Amino acid sequence: MTLSKHLLTLSLVVALGAWAQRPAQAVELTIYLNQATETGVREVAMGWEKATGNKVNVVFPPGAQLNERIVSGAPGDLFSSGLAAVDDYVKSGKIVDVVEYGLVGNGAAVKEGAPKYDISTPEKFKQALLEAKSIGHTAAGTGPFNTRMFQKMGIYDQIKDKVRITMGGKLVAQALIDGDFEFGIQQTNVIQPFPGTIYLGPLPDELLEYATSSVGLLAVSKHPEEAKAFMKYMADPANAGLQRKGAMFPLS
């Protein structure tokens, strides 16, 4: 073999080797979710995108459209919601793998200009509830936690007549602005931030009750390995700060 032919062959080998070592082409994942997990998932997704070069499309379909997309087998890779909702899709075969990754709990807010109650301790929070002219929360999600909490605090009978329940998916923060009630309680990542209201903070640790958030791999996913990698990333304690940035709580 002449020198020129040898160099040409060597160049081809080097070029092929370099091509083989290029990173795999980035993929786009689609994750469907409900309002209860949206903020935390968006923050974690941005972190994963920076770390891997892949992209995550976070989709929050309104109303019944979320269920319709999962049931109909619409293109997608992941579904994030409360543990019970994810388990229902596991039973129907729409989800084939599940990872628990975070927690949600309640916080409180008032309308801008209203008394800014101190809720930093159970006793101060109790006093705020007794002083407030009306109290509002939802019937869904973490809403039922409140009735148990009021009973645990021993003030249920004293405040039950001034408790208002938001209906039709109306946000507690919006109800505060509309004057439906004076003191609002809802998930920390849903009730704030919201223009026109003042977020008082999460409920005192001693009174907080958490709901578990989980993510499921959709049976229709075209990128199951990458989706599983993202699920693992979501649950990694090293990424707890991203969840907290989204006003959610890590598992530990």
mmCIF file of N, CA and C in Angstrom, residues 34 36-38 40-41 79-84 86 98-105 142 187 189 210-216 234-235 243 248-249 251:
data_model
loop_
_atom_site.group_PDB
_atom_site.id
_atom_site.type_symbol
_atom_site.label_atom_id
_atom_site.label_comp_id
_atom_site.label_asym_id
_atom_site.label_seq_id
_atom_site.Cartn_x
_atom_site.Cartn_y
_atom_site.Cartn_z
ATOM 1 N N ASN A 34 -50.998 17.245 36.602
ATOM 2 C CA ASN A 34 -52.079 18.062 37.146
ATOM 3 C C ASN A 34 -51.487 19.294 37.820
ATOM 4 N N ALA A 36 -51.411 20.142 40.820
ATOM 5 C CA ALA A 36 -50.789 19.880 42.114
ATOM 6 C C ALA A 36 -49.292 19.636 42.029
ATOM 7 N N THR A 37 -48.790 19.236 40.858
ATOM 8 C CA THR A 37 -47.355 18.940 40.747
ATOM 9 C C THR A 37 -46.646 19.799 39.704
ATOM 10 N N GLU A 38 -47.354 20.708 39.082
ATOM 11 C CA GLU A 38 -46.798 21.452 37.944
ATOM 12 C C GLU A 38 -45.527 22.226 38.276
ATOM 13 N N GLY A 40 -43.232 22.090 40.713
ATOM 14 C CA GLY A 40 -42.053 21.290 41.043
ATOM 15 C C GLY A 40 -41.498 20.564 39.841
ATOM 16 N N VAL A 41 -42.389 19.987 39.022
ATOM 17 C CA VAL A 41 -41.951 19.249 37.834
ATOM 18 C C VAL A 41 -41.256 20.180 36.846
ATOM 19 N N PHE A 79 -46.512 10.632 33.254
ATOM 20 C CA PHE A 79 -47.679 11.260 33.888
ATOM 21 C C PHE A 79 -47.339 11.500 35.347
ATOM 22 N N SER A 80 -47.556 12.735 35.820
ATOM 23 C CA SER A 80 -47.268 13.089 37.210
ATOM 24 C C SER A 80 -48.527 13.558 37.903
ATOM 25 N N SER A 81 -48.759 13.023 39.108
ATOM 26 C CA SER A 81 -49.939 13.409 39.884
ATOM 27 C C SER A 81 -49.796 12.825 41.288
ATOM 28 N N GLY A 82 -50.892 12.856 42.032
ATOM 29 C CA GLY A 82 -50.894 12.206 43.327
ATOM 30 C C GLY A 82 -50.813 10.697 43.158
ATOM 31 N N LEU A 83 -50.370 10.024 44.190
ATOM 32 C CA LEU A 83 -50.125 8.583 44.128
ATOM 33 C C LEU A 83 -51.365 7.793 43.715
ATOM 34 N N ALA A 84 -52.529 8.154 44.242
ATOM 35 C CA ALA A 84 -53.752 7.406 43.943
ATOM 36 C C ALA A 84 -54.124 7.497 42.468
ATOM 37 N N VAL A 86 -52.140 8.041 39.902
ATOM 38 C CA VAL A 86 -51.183 7.263 39.114
ATOM 39 C C VAL A 86 -51.496 5.779 39.233
ATOM 40 N N VAL A 98 -43.706 3.094 38.064
ATOM 41 C CA VAL A 98 -44.033 4.236 38.922
ATOM 42 C C VAL A 98 -42.874 4.534 39.873
ATOM 43 N N VAL A 99 -42.617 5.831 40.085
ATOM 44 C CA VAL A 99 -41.621 6.272 41.054
ATOM 45 C C VAL A 99 -42.233 7.392 41.895
ATOM 46 N N GLU A 100 -42.147 7.269 43.201
ATOM 47 C CA GLU A 100 -42.563 8.360 44.085
ATOM 48 C C GLU A 100 -41.404 9.350 44.164
ATOM 49 N N TYR A 101 -41.716 10.634 44.069
ATOM 50 C CA TYR A 101 -40.607 11.587 44.011
ATOM 51 C C TYR A 101 -40.755 12.814 44.904
ATOM 52 N N GLY A 102 -41.933 13.126 45.408
ATOM 53 C CA GLY A 102 -42.067 14.348 46.196
ATOM 54 C C GLY A 102 -43.319 14.389 47.038
ATOM 55 N N LEU A 103 -43.466 15.482 47.774
ATOM 56 C CA LEU A 103 -44.603 15.665 48.671
ATOM 57 C C LEU A 103 -45.222 17.038 48.441
ATOM 58 N N VAL A 104 -46.502 17.136 48.740
ATOM 59 C CA VAL A 104 -47.172 18.437 48.722
ATOM 60 C C VAL A 104 -47.906 18.610 50.043
ATOM 61 N N GLY A 105 -47.929 19.842 50.517
ATOM 62 C CA GLY A 105 -48.604 20.166 51.764
ATOM 63 C C GLY A 105 -49.188 21.558 51.674
ATOM 64 N N THR A 142 -55.440 18.313 48.625
ATOM 65 C CA THR A 142 -55.106 18.374 50.048
ATOM 66 C C THR A 142 -56.187 19.079 50.863
ATOM 67 N N GLN A 187 -52.564 24.045 48.724
ATOM 68 C CA GLN A 187 -51.192 23.584 48.559
ATOM 69 C C GLN A 187 -50.234 24.754 48.373
ATOM 70 N N ASN A 189 -47.664 25.163 46.567
ATOM 71 C CA ASN A 189 -47.253 25.484 45.202
ATOM 72 C C ASN A 189 -48.410 25.923 44.319
ATOM 73 N N TYR A 210 -48.890 15.613 54.555
ATOM 74 C CA TYR A 210 -48.372 15.585 53.190
ATOM 75 C C TYR A 210 -49.090 14.551 52.324
ATOM 76 N N ALA A 211 -49.210 14.880 51.033
ATOM 77 C CA ALA A 211 -49.676 13.922 50.036
ATOM 78 C C ALA A 211 -48.487 13.584 49.144
ATOM 79 N N THR A 212 -48.366 12.330 48.768
ATOM 80 C CA THR A 212 -47.234 11.882 47.963
ATOM 81 C C THR A 212 -47.486 12.113 46.481
ATOM 82 N N SER A 213 -46.493 12.674 45.812
ATOM 83 C CA SER A 213 -46.559 12.858 44.367
ATOM 84 C C SER A 213 -45.721 11.764 43.703
ATOM 85 N N SER A 214 -46.220 11.244 42.604
ATOM 86 C CA SER A 214 -45.481 10.199 41.903
ATOM 87 C C SER A 214 -45.540 10.423 40.403
ATOM 88 N N VAL A 215 -44.633 9.768 39.698
ATOM 89 C CA VAL A 215 -44.567 9.889 38.251
ATOM 90 C C VAL A 215 -44.604 8.492 37.649
ATOM 91 N N GLY A 216 -45.366 8.340 36.578
ATOM 92 C CA GLY A 216 -45.508 7.033 35.949
ATOM 93 C C GLY A 216 -45.062 7.052 34.499
ATOM 94 N N MET A 234 -35.894 12.776 39.039
ATOM 95 C CA MET A 234 -36.926 13.451 39.825
ATOM 96 C C MET A 234 -36.876 13.037 41.293
ATOM 97 N N ALA A 235 -36.583 11.764 41.531
ATOM 98 C CA ALA A 235 -36.600 11.235 42.898
ATOM 99 C C ALA A 235 -35.254 11.328 43.607
ATOM 100 N N GLN A 243 -37.116 20.876 43.668
ATOM 101 C CA GLN A 243 -38.506 20.744 44.103
ATOM 102 C C GLN A 243 -38.892 21.880 45.044
ATOM 103 N N MET A 248 -42.601 22.754 46.335
ATOM 104 C CA MET A 248 -42.975 21.407 46.748
ATOM 105 C C MET A 248 -41.951 20.908 47.762
ATOM 106 N N PHE A 249 -42.193 19.733 48.308
ATOM 107 C CA PHE A 249 -41.305 19.171 49.328
ATOM 108 C C PHE A 249 -40.705 17.864 48.831
ATOM 109 N N LEU A 251 -39.031 14.016 49.167
ATOM 110 C CA LEU A 251 -39.437 12.873 49.997
ATOM 111 C C LEU A 251 -38.683 12.845 51.314
#
